[in-house]
Coordinates of C-alpha atoms and ligand atoms in Angstrom, one line a residue:
M1 CA -123.9 89.7 -72.4
L2 CA -127.1 91.3 -73.3
N3 CA -126.6 95.2 -71.6
K4 CA -124.9 94.0 -68.5
K5 CA -122.2 94.7 -67.4
T6 CA -119.2 92.1 -66.9
V7 CA -115.7 90.8 -64.5
E8 CA -114.1 92.6 -67.6
D9 CA -115.7 96.2 -67.3
V10 CA -114.5 96.8 -64.1
E11 CA -111.1 97.5 -62.2
V12 CA -110.3 93.8 -60.2
A13 CA -106.9 94.2 -59.2
G14 CA -106.1 94.8 -55.8
K15 CA -109.4 95.2 -54.6
K16 CA -111.4 93.3 -52.9
V17 CA -114.0 91.3 -55.2
L18 CA -117.1 89.4 -53.4
V19 CA -118.4 86.4 -56.2
R20 CA -121.7 84.7 -56.1
C21 CA -120.8 81.6 -57.3
D22 CA -123.2 77.6 -57.1
F23 CA -121.6 75.2 -55.1
N24 CA -124.6 74.2 -54.3
V25 CA -122.9 69.9 -55.5
P26 CA -123.8 67.0 -54.4
L27 CA -122.6 65.0 -51.3
D28 CA -121.9 61.4 -49.7
E29 CA -122.7 60.6 -46.3
N30 CA -119.5 61.1 -45.9
G31 CA -118.9 64.4 -46.9
N32 CA -117.0 63.8 -50.5
I33 CA -118.2 66.0 -53.1
T34 CA -119.5 63.2 -55.9
D35 CA -119.8 65.8 -59.0
E36 CA -117.9 68.8 -59.2
T37 CA -119.6 69.7 -62.5
R38 CA -120.3 73.4 -60.6
I39 CA -116.7 73.8 -59.4
V40 CA -115.8 72.9 -62.4
G41 CA -117.8 76.0 -63.7
A42 CA -117.1 78.3 -61.5
L43 CA -113.3 78.8 -62.4
P44 CA -113.1 80.7 -65.2
T45 CA -114.3 83.4 -63.3
I46 CA -112.4 82.3 -60.3
Q47 CA -109.1 81.8 -62.5
Y48 CA -109.4 85.6 -64.3
L49 CA -109.9 87.1 -60.7
V50 CA -106.8 85.7 -59.2
N51 CA -104.1 86.1 -61.9
N52 CA -106.1 89.9 -61.9
G53 CA -104.9 90.0 -58.9
A54 CA -107.6 90.5 -57.1
K55 CA -108.6 89.8 -53.7
V56 CA -111.2 86.9 -53.8
I57 CA -114.2 86.5 -51.1
L58 CA -116.5 83.4 -52.8
C59 CA -119.8 82.9 -50.8
S60 CA -122.7 80.4 -51.9
H61 CA -125.4 78.4 -49.9
M62 CA -125.6 74.1 -50.6
G63 CA -128.6 72.6 -49.7
K64 CA -132.1 73.6 -47.3
P65 CA -129.8 74.4 -43.7
K66 CA -133.1 76.7 -43.6
G67 CA -130.9 79.5 -41.5
E68 CA -128.9 77.8 -39.5
P69 CA -125.2 76.0 -39.0
V70 CA -125.9 72.5 -39.7
P71 CA -122.1 71.4 -40.6
S72 CA -123.5 69.3 -43.0
M73 CA -124.2 71.4 -45.6
S74 CA -120.4 73.2 -44.7
L75 CA -118.7 74.3 -47.8
A76 CA -115.8 73.1 -46.3
P77 CA -115.2 69.8 -49.3
V78 CA -115.5 72.7 -51.9
A79 CA -112.4 74.7 -50.6
K80 CA -110.8 71.6 -50.3
S81 CA -111.5 70.8 -53.9
L82 CA -111.3 74.5 -55.6
S83 CA -107.7 74.2 -54.3
E84 CA -106.8 71.4 -55.9
K85 CA -108.5 73.0 -59.5
L86 CA -107.1 76.3 -58.8
G87 CA -103.6 74.6 -57.9
K88 CA -103.5 77.1 -55.0
E89 CA -105.0 77.3 -51.1
V90 CA -108.1 78.6 -50.6
V91 CA -108.4 79.6 -47.3
F92 CA -112.5 78.2 -46.1
A93 CA -113.0 80.7 -43.2
A94 CA -115.2 78.3 -40.9
D95 CA -117.4 80.7 -39.3
D96 CA -121.3 80.0 -38.2
N97 CA -122.0 83.5 -38.3
V98 CA -120.9 83.4 -42.6
V99 CA -119.8 86.6 -41.7
G100 CA -118.6 86.5 -38.5
E101 CA -114.6 87.1 -36.7
N102 CA -113.3 84.7 -38.7
A103 CA -114.7 85.2 -41.7
K104 CA -113.4 89.2 -41.9
A105 CA -110.0 88.0 -40.1
A106 CA -109.4 86.1 -43.0
V107 CA -110.1 88.5 -45.6
Q108 CA -108.0 91.2 -43.4
A109 CA -105.1 88.9 -44.1
M110 CA -106.0 89.0 -47.7
K111 CA -103.3 90.2 -50.0
D112 CA -103.9 90.5 -53.7
G113 CA -104.5 87.0 -55.7
D114 CA -105.4 84.8 -52.6
V115 CA -108.9 83.0 -52.8
V116 CA -111.5 83.3 -49.1
L117 CA -114.7 80.8 -49.1
L118 CA -117.3 81.8 -47.0
E119 CA -119.2 79.3 -45.4
N120 CA -123.5 78.7 -46.2
T121 CA -124.7 81.7 -47.2
R122 CA -128.3 79.9 -46.2
Y123 CA -126.7 79.3 -42.3
R124 CA -128.1 82.5 -41.8
K125 CA -131.6 83.3 -41.6
E126 CA -131.7 86.7 -43.6
E127 CA -130.2 85.2 -46.8
T128 CA -133.2 84.3 -48.4
K129 CA -135.4 86.9 -47.1
N130 CA -133.5 88.4 -48.5
V131 CA -132.7 90.5 -45.4
D132 CA -130.9 94.4 -45.8
E133 CA -128.7 93.5 -42.8
F134 CA -127.0 90.4 -44.2
S135 CA -127.3 91.4 -47.4
Q136 CA -124.6 95.1 -45.6
E137 CA -122.3 92.2 -44.0
L138 CA -121.4 90.4 -46.5
A139 CA -120.9 93.7 -49.3
S140 CA -118.5 95.2 -46.1
L141 CA -116.5 92.9 -47.4
A142 CA -116.4 93.7 -50.6
E143 CA -115.4 96.3 -53.4
V144 CA -117.0 95.1 -56.2
F145 CA -119.9 92.1 -56.5
V146 CA -119.2 89.2 -59.3
D147 CA -122.3 87.2 -59.6
D148 CA -121.5 84.1 -60.9
A149 CA -124.6 81.6 -59.5
F150 CA -127.1 81.0 -62.6
G151 CA -128.8 78.5 -60.8
T152 CA -130.5 80.7 -58.7
A153 CA -130.5 84.2 -60.8
H154 CA -134.8 83.5 -60.1
R155 CA -134.3 84.3 -56.8
A156 CA -134.0 87.6 -54.8
H157 CA -131.6 86.3 -51.4
C158 CA -128.8 88.1 -49.5
S159 CA -126.1 86.5 -51.9
N160 CA -127.1 87.7 -55.2
V161 CA -129.1 90.3 -55.0
G162 CA -129.2 92.4 -51.6
V163 CA -125.4 92.9 -51.8
S164 CA -126.4 95.1 -55.7
K165 CA -127.4 97.3 -53.6
Y166 CA -124.2 98.7 -51.0
I167 CA -121.2 97.6 -54.0
P168 CA -121.4 97.5 -57.2
A169 CA -122.6 94.4 -59.1
V170 CA -121.4 92.5 -62.1
G171 CA -121.5 89.5 -64.4
G172 CA -119.4 86.6 -64.4
Y173 CA -117.9 84.7 -67.1
L174 CA -121.3 81.3 -66.0
I175 CA -124.2 83.8 -66.1
Q176 CA -122.8 85.2 -68.9
K177 CA -122.5 82.2 -71.3
E178 CA -125.5 80.6 -69.8
I179 CA -127.2 84.7 -70.8
E180 CA -125.7 84.6 -74.3
F181 CA -126.9 81.0 -75.1
L182 CA -130.4 81.0 -73.4
G183 CA -131.1 84.4 -74.9
N184 CA -130.2 84.0 -78.6
A185 CA -131.4 80.3 -78.5
V186 CA -134.7 82.3 -77.7
N187 CA -135.0 85.8 -78.5
A188 CA -132.3 85.7 -81.5
P189 CA -132.0 82.4 -82.5
V190 CA -130.3 80.7 -85.3
R191 CA -134.4 79.7 -88.1
P192 CA -135.7 77.5 -87.8
L193 CA -135.8 76.9 -84.5
V194 CA -138.1 73.6 -82.6
A195 CA -138.6 73.1 -78.6
V196 CA -138.8 70.9 -77.3
L197 CA -141.1 70.4 -73.8
G198 CA -142.3 67.6 -72.0
G199 CA -141.7 67.0 -68.7
S200 CA -144.8 65.7 -66.0
K201 CA -146.9 69.1 -66.1
V202 CA -148.8 71.1 -68.2
S203 CA -149.6 73.2 -65.0
S204 CA -146.2 73.6 -64.2
K205 CA -145.3 74.8 -67.9
I206 CA -147.9 76.6 -68.8
S207 CA -146.1 80.5 -69.2
V208 CA -142.9 78.2 -70.6
I209 CA -145.7 77.3 -73.9
E210 CA -146.7 80.3 -74.0
N211 CA -143.8 82.6 -74.1
L212 CA -142.1 79.6 -76.6
L213 CA -145.4 80.1 -79.0
K214 CA -144.5 83.1 -79.7
K215 CA -140.8 82.6 -80.4
V216 CA -139.9 79.1 -81.9
D217 CA -141.3 77.3 -85.2
K218 CA -142.1 73.9 -84.6
L219 CA -143.5 73.3 -80.3
I220 CA -143.3 69.8 -80.1
I221 CA -144.4 68.2 -76.7
G222 CA -143.8 64.5 -75.3
G223 CA -143.7 63.2 -71.8
G224 CA -146.5 62.9 -69.1
M225 CA -147.6 66.9 -70.5
A226 CA -148.6 65.7 -73.7
Y227 CA -151.7 63.3 -72.3
T228 CA -154.1 66.3 -71.2
F229 CA -153.1 67.7 -74.5
F230 CA -154.8 63.9 -75.8
A231 CA -157.7 64.7 -74.0
A232 CA -157.9 67.7 -75.5
Q233 CA -157.9 65.8 -78.9
G234 CA -161.2 63.4 -77.7
K235 CA -158.2 60.4 -77.1
T236 CA -159.0 58.4 -74.2
T237 CA -156.0 58.5 -71.7
G238 CA -157.0 55.4 -69.0
T239 CA -154.7 56.2 -66.0
S240 CA -152.1 58.0 -68.2
L241 CA -150.9 61.6 -65.9
L242 CA -153.8 64.3 -66.7
E243 CA -154.4 67.4 -65.2
A244 CA -158.0 67.7 -66.1
D245 CA -158.1 71.0 -65.6
Y246 CA -156.5 72.1 -68.1
I247 CA -157.7 69.5 -70.6
D248 CA -160.2 73.8 -71.8
Y249 CA -156.1 74.6 -71.9
A250 CA -154.6 72.8 -73.7
K251 CA -157.3 72.9 -76.4
K252 CA -157.3 76.3 -76.9
M253 CA -153.2 76.1 -77.1
L254 CA -154.1 73.9 -80.0
D255 CA -157.1 75.7 -81.5
E256 CA -154.7 78.3 -81.6
A257 CA -151.2 77.2 -82.3
G258 CA -152.7 75.5 -85.5
D259 CA -149.5 73.3 -87.0
K260 CA -147.1 75.0 -84.7
I261 CA -147.8 72.4 -82.4
I262 CA -146.6 68.7 -82.9
L263 CA -147.8 66.5 -80.3
P264 CA -147.2 62.0 -79.9
V265 CA -148.9 60.0 -82.7
D266 CA -148.8 57.1 -80.7
A267 CA -147.3 56.1 -76.9
V268 CA -145.9 52.9 -75.3
I269 CA -148.0 52.2 -72.2
A270 CA -147.7 50.0 -69.0
E271 CA -150.1 48.9 -66.1
K272 CA -148.3 50.1 -63.7
F273 CA -145.6 52.2 -62.9
E274 CA -142.9 50.3 -63.0
N275 CA -140.0 49.4 -65.4
D276 CA -141.2 45.7 -65.4
A277 CA -145.2 46.4 -66.1
P278 CA -146.3 44.6 -68.5
S279 CA -145.9 46.8 -71.9
Q280 CA -147.2 47.6 -75.1
V281 CA -146.9 50.6 -77.6
V282 CA -151.0 51.9 -78.8
E283 CA -151.6 55.0 -81.3
G284 CA -154.7 56.6 -80.5
N285 CA -157.3 55.7 -77.8
I286 CA -154.6 54.8 -74.1
P287 CA -157.5 51.9 -72.8
E288 CA -158.9 51.6 -69.4
G289 CA -156.3 49.8 -67.6
W290 CA -153.2 52.0 -69.0
M291 CA -150.3 54.3 -67.8
G292 CA -148.3 56.3 -71.2
L293 CA -144.8 56.5 -70.0
D294 CA -142.6 56.8 -72.8
I295 CA -143.6 58.1 -76.9
G296 CA -143.7 55.3 -79.2
P297 CA -141.7 54.5 -82.1
K298 CA -144.1 56.7 -85.0
S299 CA -143.2 59.8 -82.6
V300 CA -140.3 59.3 -81.8
E301 CA -139.2 59.1 -85.8
L302 CA -141.8 61.8 -86.2
F303 CA -140.2 64.3 -83.9
K304 CA -136.3 63.4 -85.8
S305 CA -137.8 64.4 -88.7
V306 CA -139.6 67.8 -87.2
L307 CA -135.9 68.3 -85.9
S308 CA -133.8 67.3 -89.0
D309 CA -134.5 71.1 -90.3
A310 CA -134.0 72.7 -87.3
K311 CA -130.7 74.8 -86.7
T312 CA -131.4 75.8 -83.1
V313 CA -133.0 73.1 -80.4
V314 CA -134.7 74.1 -76.9
W315 CA -134.4 71.4 -74.7
N316 CA -136.8 71.2 -71.8
G317 CA -137.9 67.5 -69.8
P318 CA -138.1 64.6 -70.6
M319 CA -140.3 62.8 -73.2
G320 CA -141.2 59.2 -70.6
V321 CA -139.8 58.3 -66.7
F322 CA -136.4 58.6 -68.5
E323 CA -135.6 57.1 -64.8
M324 CA -137.1 54.5 -65.8
P325 CA -135.1 52.5 -68.2
N326 CA -137.8 50.5 -70.2
F327 CA -139.7 53.9 -70.6
A328 CA -136.2 56.0 -71.0
K329 CA -136.4 55.2 -75.3
G330 CA -138.0 57.6 -76.1
T331 CA -135.6 60.5 -74.9
N332 CA -132.5 58.8 -75.7
E333 CA -133.7 59.1 -79.4
I334 CA -134.6 63.0 -79.6
A335 CA -131.0 63.2 -77.0
A336 CA -129.2 61.0 -79.7
K337 CA -131.3 63.0 -82.3
L338 CA -130.0 66.1 -80.9
A339 CA -126.3 65.4 -80.7
E340 CA -126.3 64.3 -84.0
L341 CA -127.9 67.5 -85.8
D342 CA -125.4 71.0 -86.8
A343 CA -127.7 73.3 -84.9
V344 CA -127.4 74.8 -81.6
T345 CA -128.8 73.0 -79.4
V346 CA -129.0 74.1 -75.6
I347 CA -131.1 72.0 -72.5
G348 CA -132.8 73.6 -70.7
G349 CA -132.1 72.1 -66.8
G350 CA -133.3 70.2 -64.8
D351 CA -134.5 66.4 -66.2
S352 CA -133.8 67.0 -69.7
V353 CA -129.8 67.2 -68.4
A354 CA -129.8 65.1 -66.0
A355 CA -131.7 62.5 -69.0
V356 CA -128.5 64.1 -72.2
N357 CA -125.8 62.8 -69.3
Q358 CA -127.2 59.3 -69.0
A359 CA -126.9 58.9 -72.5
G360 CA -123.7 59.9 -72.6
L361 CA -124.4 62.8 -74.8
G362 CA -123.3 65.9 -72.3
D363 CA -120.3 67.3 -74.8
K364 CA -122.1 67.0 -78.2
M365 CA -124.8 69.8 -77.0
T366 CA -123.9 73.8 -77.3
H367 CA -124.8 74.7 -74.1
I368 CA -126.5 72.6 -71.0
S369 CA -128.1 75.3 -69.0
T370 CA -126.2 74.9 -65.5
G371 CA -129.6 76.5 -64.1
G372 CA -133.1 74.2 -63.1
G373 CA -135.9 76.5 -62.2
A374 CA -134.2 79.5 -62.9
S375 CA -133.6 78.0 -66.9
L376 CA -137.5 77.2 -67.3
E377 CA -137.9 80.8 -65.9
F378 CA -136.2 82.2 -68.1
L379 CA -137.3 80.5 -71.4
E380 CA -140.8 82.0 -69.8
G381 CA -139.5 85.3 -70.2
K382 CA -139.3 86.2 -66.9
E383 CA -136.5 88.8 -65.7
L384 CA -134.3 87.5 -63.5
P385 CA -133.8 88.9 -60.1
G386 CA -130.0 87.8 -60.1
I387 CA -130.1 89.5 -63.9
A388 CA -131.9 92.2 -63.8
C389 CA -129.0 94.0 -60.5
L390 CA -126.5 93.8 -62.1
E391 CA -124.7 97.1 -63.8
D392 CA -125.8 98.3 -67.6
K393 CA -123.3 98.7 -69.4
Ligands
AMP1 P1 -140.9 68.3 -64.8 O1 -140.0 68.5 -63.3 O2 -142.1 68.5 -65.3 O3 -139.8 68.1 -65.4 O4 -140.4 66.5 -64.7 C1 -140.6 65.3 -65.0 C2 -140.4 64.1 -65.0 O5 -141.5 63.1 -65.6 C3 -140.1 63.0 -65.0 O6 -139.0 62.7 -63.5 C4 -139.9 61.9 -65.2 O7 -140.4 61.0 -64.8 C5 -141.5 62.6 -65.7 N1 -142.3 62.3 -66.6 C6 -142.2 62.5 -67.8 N2 -142.7 61.7 -69.0 C7 -143.8 60.9 -67.9 C8 -144.9 59.9 -68.2 N3 -145.7 60.0 -69.0 N4 -145.6 60.3 -66.5 C9 -144.9 60.2 -65.6 N5 -144.1 60.3 -65.2 C10 -143.5 61.5 -66.6

């Protein structure tokens, strides 16, 4: 894991260890967890600490309770799920103050190998402002801090960054895995390295484009953001997503990158932003009154041929409006191509993860990032505060 200490680099036996997990799981209206992926992802670190005789104090945020107790965002259901998965009781320290009397008493009563889960850290308004008092309170519960929440690594909050001021901080297995896969894919890839970028806006991915252009052999651009590049090529784009302010920028990118940037050569266009709207495939100009909602079949073939040679692929953002079945084909075909490649395939968070899972191909990818925003900032080449604060090796 780069040059940062991990859970294996510190003494944990008999110690109280505070672990920041990402238990921000979706709940249905009855408070049942509908997707346990994040809980499963946290198990290796927790199990390691239990096996090595630590007193394991878990914390996480869930949703946005905005600094006050909101019962529907309590972590209680997570404690239940964790207990089942670990095969041992995880004590839930119900406490509106997160580190109030109940939590302190629960920690006080712990024996080696016990696990306690604190209440949603965002019940406290200090959490997202990284206020020292709350960081100190959290740190006072433990002797060692383990950060295993990659999904919040791009934010500096009390429970992932603030605590590291007061007790030694190291990375857990999940964070380690994320840094290894994302980091190696971008900074030490087996070449050729091909990046596939999609999604809605050029403006939100400019830093990603710039950082990746320095590193990749080819950069494939699809999704809604491709139409600003179409405009830069002098094509009409109808009512497609277009960021007029970025056309000059797209032109500059195309001039500088030469044949490194691969754009769609056709589009599936529709009369309306609706699954059942009349649609057709066009090459070249998109006529007035029509919008591009997916890459066309020739683009799919072009992108697949570029991907065929790849030894490493990083993918962020869908190729079209994949939420609508009639415009999901481009995204699904690219997912299927990645699944059959003999290459390292890294899916960089957010909608591309949803798309790969929707296509049932999640287990065919080398690594699926658990952090949407965090993986995007990683691809931008930014230092993530949640990783920077960990102790150096
Ligand atoms: P982002 O959050 O920027 O990665 O964008 C993801 C969203 O982009 C998804 O909800 C897609 O439906 C949307 N998207 C992809 N292609 C298009 C398109 N051609 N037109 C409109 N939205 C699109």
